[in-house]
Coordinates of C-alpha atoms in Angstrom, one line a residue:
M1 CA 42.6 -60.9 -12.3
T2 CA 41.0 -60.7 -8.9
A3 CA 39.8 -57.3 -7.7
S4 CA 41.4 -55.9 -4.6
P5 CA 39.2 -55.6 -1.5
K6 CA 39.6 -51.8 -1.7
S7 CA 38.3 -51.5 -5.3
T8 CA 35.4 -53.8 -4.4
I9 CA 34.4 -51.5 -1.5
L10 CA 34.6 -48.4 -3.8
R11 CA 32.4 -50.0 -6.5
S12 CA 29.8 -51.0 -3.8
R13 CA 29.8 -47.5 -2.4
R14 CA 29.2 -46.0 -5.9
R15 CA 26.3 -48.4 -6.5
V16 CA 24.7 -47.4 -3.1
L17 CA 25.1 -43.7 -3.9
A18 CA 23.6 -44.1 -7.4
A19 CA 20.7 -46.1 -6.1
G20 CA 20.0 -43.4 -3.5
T21 CA 20.0 -40.8 -6.2
V22 CA 17.5 -42.7 -8.4
L23 CA 15.3 -43.5 -5.3
A24 CA 15.1 -39.7 -4.4
A25 CA 14.0 -39.0 -7.9
L26 CA 11.2 -41.6 -8.0
P27 CA 7.6 -40.5 -7.3
G28 CA 7.3 -43.1 -4.6
A29 CA 10.5 -42.3 -2.8
T30 CA 10.5 -42.5 0.9
R31 CA 12.1 -39.0 1.2
A32 CA 9.4 -36.6 2.1
A33 CA 8.6 -33.9 -0.5
A34 CA 8.8 -30.3 0.6
P35 CA 5.3 -28.8 1.3
S36 CA 3.9 -26.9 -1.6
P37 CA 3.8 -23.1 -1.0
V38 CA 0.7 -21.1 -0.5
L39 CA 0.9 -18.2 -3.0
L40 CA 0.1 -14.5 -2.4
G41 CA 0.1 -12.1 -5.4
I42 CA 1.2 -8.5 -5.7
D43 CA -0.3 -6.5 -8.6
G44 CA 1.7 -3.2 -8.3
E45 CA 3.2 -0.4 -10.2
F46 CA 6.8 -1.7 -10.1
G47 CA 7.9 -0.4 -13.4
L48 CA 6.7 3.1 -13.0
D49 CA 9.5 5.7 -13.0
N50 CA 10.3 7.2 -9.6
S51 CA 7.7 5.1 -7.8
T52 CA 8.5 3.4 -4.5
S53 CA 5.0 2.3 -3.4
A54 CA 4.9 -1.2 -4.9
Q55 CA 8.4 -1.9 -3.6
A56 CA 7.2 -0.7 -0.1
I57 CA 4.3 -3.1 -0.2
E58 CA 6.6 -5.9 -1.2
L59 CA 9.0 -5.1 1.6
G60 CA 6.2 -5.2 4.2
M61 CA 4.9 -8.5 2.8
R62 CA 8.4 -10.1 2.7
A63 CA 9.1 -9.0 6.3
A64 CA 5.8 -10.6 7.4
L65 CA 6.5 -13.7 5.4
A66 CA 9.9 -14.1 7.0
E67 CA 8.3 -14.2 10.4
I68 CA 5.4 -16.4 9.4
N69 CA 7.5 -19.0 7.6
A70 CA 10.1 -19.0 10.4
A71 CA 7.3 -19.9 12.7
G72 CA 6.2 -22.9 10.5
G73 CA 4.2 -21.3 7.8
V74 CA 0.5 -22.0 7.4
L75 CA -1.7 -25.2 7.1
H76 CA 0.7 -27.6 8.8
G77 CA 4.0 -26.3 7.4
R78 CA 3.3 -24.8 4.0
P79 CA 5.4 -21.7 3.4
L80 CA 3.9 -18.5 2.1
S81 CA 5.4 -17.3 -1.1
L82 CA 5.0 -14.2 -3.3
V83 CA 4.2 -13.9 -7.0
I84 CA 4.8 -10.5 -8.4
K85 CA 3.2 -8.9 -11.5
D86 CA 3.9 -5.3 -12.7
N87 CA 0.9 -3.2 -13.9
R88 CA 3.0 -0.1 -14.5
S89 CA -0.1 1.9 -13.2
I90 CA -1.9 0.9 -16.4
P91 CA -5.5 -0.5 -15.8
A92 CA -5.4 -2.9 -18.8
R93 CA -2.3 -4.5 -17.4
G94 CA -3.8 -4.7 -14.0
I95 CA -6.9 -6.5 -15.4
R96 CA -4.8 -9.0 -17.2
N97 CA -2.8 -9.6 -14.0
I98 CA -5.9 -10.2 -12.0
R99 CA -7.1 -12.8 -14.5
E100 CA -3.7 -14.6 -14.5
F101 CA -3.6 -14.6 -10.7
A102 CA -7.2 -15.9 -10.5
A103 CA -6.1 -18.9 -12.6
M104 CA -3.4 -20.0 -10.2
P105 CA -4.8 -22.8 -8.0
D106 CA -2.5 -22.3 -5.0
L107 CA -3.0 -18.5 -4.9
V108 CA -5.1 -17.3 -2.0
A109 CA -5.2 -13.5 -2.5
V110 CA -3.8 -10.5 -4.5
F111 CA -2.4 -7.4 -2.8
G112 CA -3.0 -4.3 -4.9
G113 CA -0.8 -1.2 -5.4
R114 CA -1.1 2.5 -4.9
F115 CA -3.3 3.7 -7.8
S116 CA -7.1 3.8 -7.1
P117 CA -7.9 4.2 -10.9
V118 CA -6.2 0.9 -11.6
V119 CA -8.0 -1.0 -8.8
I120 CA -11.4 0.5 -9.7
E121 CA -11.0 -0.8 -13.3
E122 CA -10.0 -4.2 -11.9
L123 CA -13.2 -4.5 -9.8
P124 CA -15.3 -6.3 -12.5
A125 CA -12.6 -8.9 -13.0
L126 CA -12.3 -9.4 -9.3
R127 CA -16.1 -9.8 -9.1
E128 CA -16.2 -12.2 -12.0
T129 CA -13.4 -14.4 -10.8
R130 CA -14.2 -14.1 -7.1
T131 CA -10.6 -13.2 -6.4
L132 CA -9.7 -12.2 -2.9
F133 CA -8.2 -8.7 -3.0
M134 CA -6.2 -7.0 -0.2
A135 CA -5.8 -3.2 -0.5
P136 CA -2.8 -1.8 1.5
W137 CA -2.7 1.6 -0.2
S138 CA -5.4 2.6 -2.7
S139 CA -7.9 5.0 -1.0
A140 CA -10.9 5.6 -3.3
D141 CA -14.1 4.8 -1.4
V142 CA -15.6 2.8 -4.2
I143 CA -12.9 0.2 -4.0
V144 CA -14.5 -1.3 -0.9
D145 CA -18.0 0.3 -1.4
N146 CA -18.2 -1.7 -4.6
G147 CA -21.6 -3.4 -4.4
M148 CA -20.2 -6.9 -4.4
R149 CA -22.2 -9.5 -2.6
P150 CA -20.2 -11.1 -1.1
N151 CA -17.5 -8.5 -1.1
Y152 CA -14.0 -9.9 -1.9
V153 CA -12.1 -6.7 -1.2
F154 CA -10.6 -5.9 2.2
R155 CA -8.7 -2.7 2.9
L156 CA -6.1 -1.8 5.5
S157 CA -5.4 1.7 4.3
L158 CA -6.7 5.3 4.2
R159 CA -10.0 6.0 2.4
D160 CA -10.9 9.3 0.9
A161 CA -14.0 9.6 3.1
L162 CA -11.6 9.9 6.1
A163 CA -8.7 11.8 4.4
M164 CA -10.6 14.8 3.2
P165 CA -12.4 15.7 6.4
R166 CA -9.1 15.4 8.3
L167 CA -7.3 17.7 5.8
L168 CA -10.2 20.2 5.9
R169 CA -10.2 20.2 9.8
A170 CA -6.4 20.7 9.8
A171 CA -6.9 23.8 7.7
Q172 CA -9.7 25.0 9.9
R173 CA -7.6 24.6 13.0
R174 CA -5.0 26.9 11.5
G175 CA -7.6 29.6 10.7
L176 CA -7.5 28.8 7.0
R177 CA -11.2 28.9 6.1
R178 CA -11.2 29.5 2.3
I179 CA -10.0 26.4 0.7
G180 CA -9.0 25.6 -2.9
L181 CA -9.1 22.0 -4.1
L182 CA -6.4 21.0 -6.6
L183 CA -7.3 17.6 -7.9
T184 CA -6.1 15.0 -10.4
N185 CA -8.7 14.4 -13.2
T186 CA -9.1 10.7 -12.4
S187 CA -11.6 8.6 -10.4
W188 CA -9.3 9.2 -7.4
G189 CA -9.6 12.9 -7.7
R190 CA -13.4 12.7 -8.2
S191 CA -13.6 10.5 -5.1
N192 CA -12.0 13.2 -3.1
A193 CA -14.2 15.9 -4.5
Q194 CA -17.2 14.0 -3.4
A195 CA -15.7 13.3 0.1
A196 CA -14.9 17.0 0.5
A197 CA -18.5 18.0 -0.4
R198 CA -19.9 15.5 2.1
A199 CA -17.6 16.8 4.9
L200 CA -18.4 20.5 4.6
P201 CA -21.7 20.5 6.5
A202 CA -19.9 19.4 9.6
L203 CA -17.3 22.1 9.3
P204 CA -19.1 25.5 9.9
G205 CA -17.3 28.5 8.6
L206 CA -15.2 26.5 6.1
K207 CA -15.8 27.2 2.4
I208 CA -14.4 25.6 -0.8
V209 CA -13.8 28.6 -3.1
G210 CA -12.9 26.6 -6.1
T211 CA -11.8 23.3 -7.6
S212 CA -9.1 23.1 -10.3
W213 CA -8.5 19.8 -12.2
Y214 CA -5.2 18.8 -13.8
N215 CA -4.3 15.8 -15.9
W216 CA -1.8 13.1 -15.2
R217 CA 1.6 14.0 -16.7
D218 CA 0.9 17.7 -16.9
T219 CA 4.2 19.6 -16.9
S220 CA 2.9 22.6 -15.0
L221 CA 0.3 23.2 -12.3
V222 CA 1.0 26.9 -11.6
D223 CA -2.0 28.2 -13.6
N224 CA -4.3 25.8 -11.6
Y225 CA -2.7 27.2 -8.4
R226 CA -3.1 30.8 -9.5
H227 CA -6.8 30.2 -10.4
L228 CA -7.5 29.0 -6.9
Q229 CA -5.5 31.8 -5.4
A230 CA -7.4 34.4 -7.4
A231 CA -10.7 32.8 -6.1
G232 CA -9.6 33.8 -2.6
A233 CA -8.1 30.5 -1.4
Q234 CA -6.1 30.7 1.8
A235 CA -4.9 27.1 1.5
I236 CA -4.7 24.4 -1.1
I237 CA -5.8 20.8 -0.5
L238 CA -3.8 18.8 -3.1
V239 CA -4.7 15.4 -4.4
A240 CA -1.7 14.3 -6.4
N241 CA 1.0 11.7 -6.8
D242 CA 4.7 12.4 -6.5
D243 CA 5.5 13.6 -10.0
E244 CA 2.9 16.3 -10.4
A245 CA 3.2 17.4 -6.7
A246 CA 7.0 17.9 -7.1
I247 CA 6.3 20.2 -10.2
L248 CA 3.8 22.2 -8.1
V249 CA 6.2 22.6 -5.2
R250 CA 9.0 23.8 -7.4
E251 CA 6.6 26.3 -9.1
V252 CA 5.2 27.6 -5.8
A253 CA 8.7 28.0 -4.3
A254 CA 9.6 30.2 -7.3
L255 CA 6.8 32.6 -6.4
P256 CA 7.2 35.6 -4.0
Q257 CA 7.0 34.5 -0.4
E258 CA 3.6 36.2 0.1
Q259 CA 2.1 34.2 -2.7
R260 CA 3.0 30.8 -1.3
L261 CA -0.2 29.3 0.2
P262 CA -0.1 26.4 2.7
I263 CA -0.6 23.1 0.9
L264 CA -2.3 20.2 2.7
S265 CA -1.7 17.0 0.6
H266 CA -3.2 13.6 0.3
W267 CA -0.7 10.9 0.6
G268 CA -0.1 10.0 -3.0
V269 CA 3.0 12.2 -2.8
T270 CA 4.7 9.7 -0.5
G271 CA 4.5 6.9 -3.0
G272 CA 7.6 7.9 -4.9
E273 CA 10.8 10.0 -5.0
F274 CA 8.9 13.2 -4.3
A275 CA 11.4 14.8 -1.9
A276 CA 14.3 14.2 -4.3
Q277 CA 12.2 15.5 -7.3
A278 CA 11.1 18.6 -5.4
G279 CA 14.6 19.3 -4.3
P280 CA 15.5 22.3 -2.1
A281 CA 12.1 23.9 -3.0
L282 CA 10.4 21.6 -0.6
Q283 CA 11.9 23.4 2.4
Q284 CA 10.5 26.7 1.0
V285 CA 6.9 25.6 0.9
D286 CA 4.5 25.0 3.7
L287 CA 3.4 21.5 2.8
S288 CA 2.0 18.8 5.1
V289 CA 0.8 15.3 4.2
I290 CA -1.8 13.0 5.7
Q291 CA -0.7 9.7 6.9
T292 CA -2.2 6.8 8.8
F293 CA 0.9 5.7 10.6
S294 CA 4.5 6.8 11.4
F295 CA 7.3 4.4 12.5
F296 CA 8.5 7.3 14.7
R297 CA 5.4 7.1 16.8
A298 CA 4.9 3.3 16.8
D299 CA 5.6 0.9 19.7
P300 CA 9.4 0.6 19.8
A301 CA 9.3 -3.2 20.3
R302 CA 7.1 -3.7 17.3
V303 CA 9.2 -1.4 15.2
R304 CA 12.3 -3.3 16.2
R305 CA 10.7 -6.6 15.2
F306 CA 9.8 -5.1 11.8
L307 CA 13.3 -3.8 11.2
D308 CA 14.9 -7.1 12.2
S309 CA 12.6 -8.9 9.8
A310 CA 13.1 -6.3 7.0
A311 CA 16.9 -6.6 7.4
K312 CA 16.6 -10.3 6.5
V313 CA 15.0 -9.5 3.1
S314 CA 16.2 -6.1 2.2
A315 CA 18.9 -3.4 2.8
V316 CA 16.6 -1.7 5.4
R317 CA 18.2 -1.2 8.8
R318 CA 16.7 2.0 10.1
I319 CA 13.4 3.8 10.0
E320 CA 15.0 6.3 7.7
D321 CA 15.8 3.6 5.2
I322 CA 12.1 2.8 4.6
K323 CA 10.6 4.5 1.5
S324 CA 6.8 4.9 1.3
P325 CA 6.5 3.8 4.9
V326 CA 2.7 3.5 5.1
G327 CA 2.8 1.0 2.3
A328 CA 5.3 -1.2 4.1
A329 CA 3.5 -1.0 7.5
H330 CA 0.0 -1.6 6.0
A331 CA 1.2 -4.6 3.9
Y332 CA 3.1 -6.1 6.9
D333 CA 0.0 -6.1 9.1
L334 CA -2.3 -7.1 6.3
T335 CA -0.1 -10.2 5.5
H336 CA -0.2 -11.3 9.1
I337 CA -4.0 -10.9 9.2
L338 CA -4.4 -12.9 6.0
A339 CA -2.2 -15.7 7.4
L340 CA -4.5 -15.8 10.5
A341 CA -7.5 -16.1 8.2
I342 CA -5.9 -18.9 6.2
A343 CA -5.2 -20.8 9.5
R344 CA -8.8 -20.2 10.6
A345 CA -10.2 -21.4 7.2
G346 CA -7.9 -24.5 7.3
S347 CA -7.7 -24.2 3.6
T348 CA -6.5 -22.2 0.6
D349 CA -10.1 -21.9 -0.7
R350 CA -10.7 -18.2 -1.4
N351 CA -14.3 -18.3 -0.3
A352 CA -13.3 -19.9 3.0
V353 CA -10.5 -17.4 3.6
R354 CA -12.8 -14.5 2.7
D355 CA -15.3 -15.7 5.3
A356 CA -12.5 -16.2 7.9
L357 CA -11.3 -12.6 7.4
E358 CA -14.7 -11.4 8.6
H359 CA -14.5 -13.5 11.8
L360 CA -11.0 -13.0 13.3
G361 CA -10.3 -12.0 16.8
T362 CA -8.2 -9.2 18.1
Y363 CA -4.8 -8.8 16.4
H364 CA -2.0 -6.6 17.9
G365 CA -0.3 -5.2 14.8
L366 CA 2.4 -2.7 14.0
V367 CA 0.0 0.0 12.8
Q368 CA -2.6 -0.5 15.6
T369 CA -4.5 -3.1 17.6
Y370 CA -7.3 -4.4 15.5
A371 CA -10.4 -5.5 17.5
P372 CA -11.1 -7.1 15.1
P373 CA -9.6 -6.2 11.7
F374 CA -12.8 -6.8 9.7
T375 CA -16.4 -7.8 10.2
P376 CA -19.1 -8.9 7.8
A377 CA -20.4 -5.3 7.7
R378 CA -16.9 -3.6 7.7
H379 CA -14.1 -4.3 5.3
E380 CA -12.1 -1.3 6.4
A381 CA -9.5 -2.0 9.0
L382 CA -8.5 1.6 9.9
A383 CA -10.6 4.3 11.7
P384 CA -10.2 8.2 11.8
D385 CA -8.2 8.1 15.0
T386 CA -5.2 6.7 13.2
L387 CA -4.8 9.8 11.0
L388 CA -1.9 12.3 11.5
L389 CA -0.2 14.9 9.5
A390 CA 3.5 14.7 8.6
R391 CA 6.2 16.9 7.0
F392 CA 9.4 16.2 5.0
R393 CA 12.6 16.9 6.8
A394 CA 15.5 18.4 4.9
D395 CA 16.9 14.9 4.3
G396 CA 13.6 13.8 2.7
V397 CA 12.4 11.7 5.6
L398 CA 8.7 12.0 6.5
V399 CA 8.2 12.8 10.2
P400 CA 5.0 13.5 12.3
A401 CA 4.0 17.1 12.6
G402 CA 1.2 19.0 14.3
D403 CA -1.7 20.6 12.4

């Protein structure tokens, strides 16, 4: 039986389609393969209850990647892509994560999370593996002042040597000269105690009347607070994360009005659901928080660009939607700066990218203009003039405030 012209055409078409499918699957196919991605890691505290800091860092990075990849990526069209690992704020997990990241051949750098004690414990692994580490939040001085030669750590964030003098001066300007330090009993707390001691000689008339240490996960801090109050403190400088700070705020709000001392806080409180945990008590306590940046004071055009990019990768639409805003802003700028270094290096080689980071030109970022971001002698991108104090509004949004 002779096949009809129509059936012959259909069989021929099927053979052509099948051949094309096989050809596309062959290694030598003429169809161009998609460029392999350049990987960036995040080692953050994603699984920690009530924490929003790692998620803010991820938001900032993804917003930057949306812009970079839309403009053609890096190294002649290679997209930047994220690899995320959760350390749950546990140093041993962080060390394991660093070693796993170091073994990834297409991974250029790792972005760290909020907790200085985790990053400090990771430093030996970073040194051993020569892993490029970008710090968009952790503030302990030793993270950058680590003795590495060459130094593989670059920070676009607050450091304690800047934070404590600024908090002490804020108290001094308000006429609060007798200060109590309420510090977490960790390497981060000790870093701040040292920074405060170094700052005092330049602040005549100011006195630290006592230092009280608390432990992570303590369920009450009111005895520490009363100890400093009994020593004559007129104000408390607090170094805490969101959980313990919320406990303290609730306990202070329960005291008589005349016993509620002003609290000037390091920024760890902004890394989680602090306002929600503190509840209505937050509006009954005089609490201000140090920050390096506020979206409410930034260049409107740059804020709009960030929000447009963030809207493509998240539910963020307004400034008020951004949780842990400094983490998002720092990570956004730091990702753009790293992409410039990759382009300058012309390679994903970590040594070459590290060297390029020290020799970039001026970059006009969201947080500030960096002229330049880093140098061979300076791996800190931010300076004292970026610092400001902020307060929580009744709706939990952090807004700039005067001293």
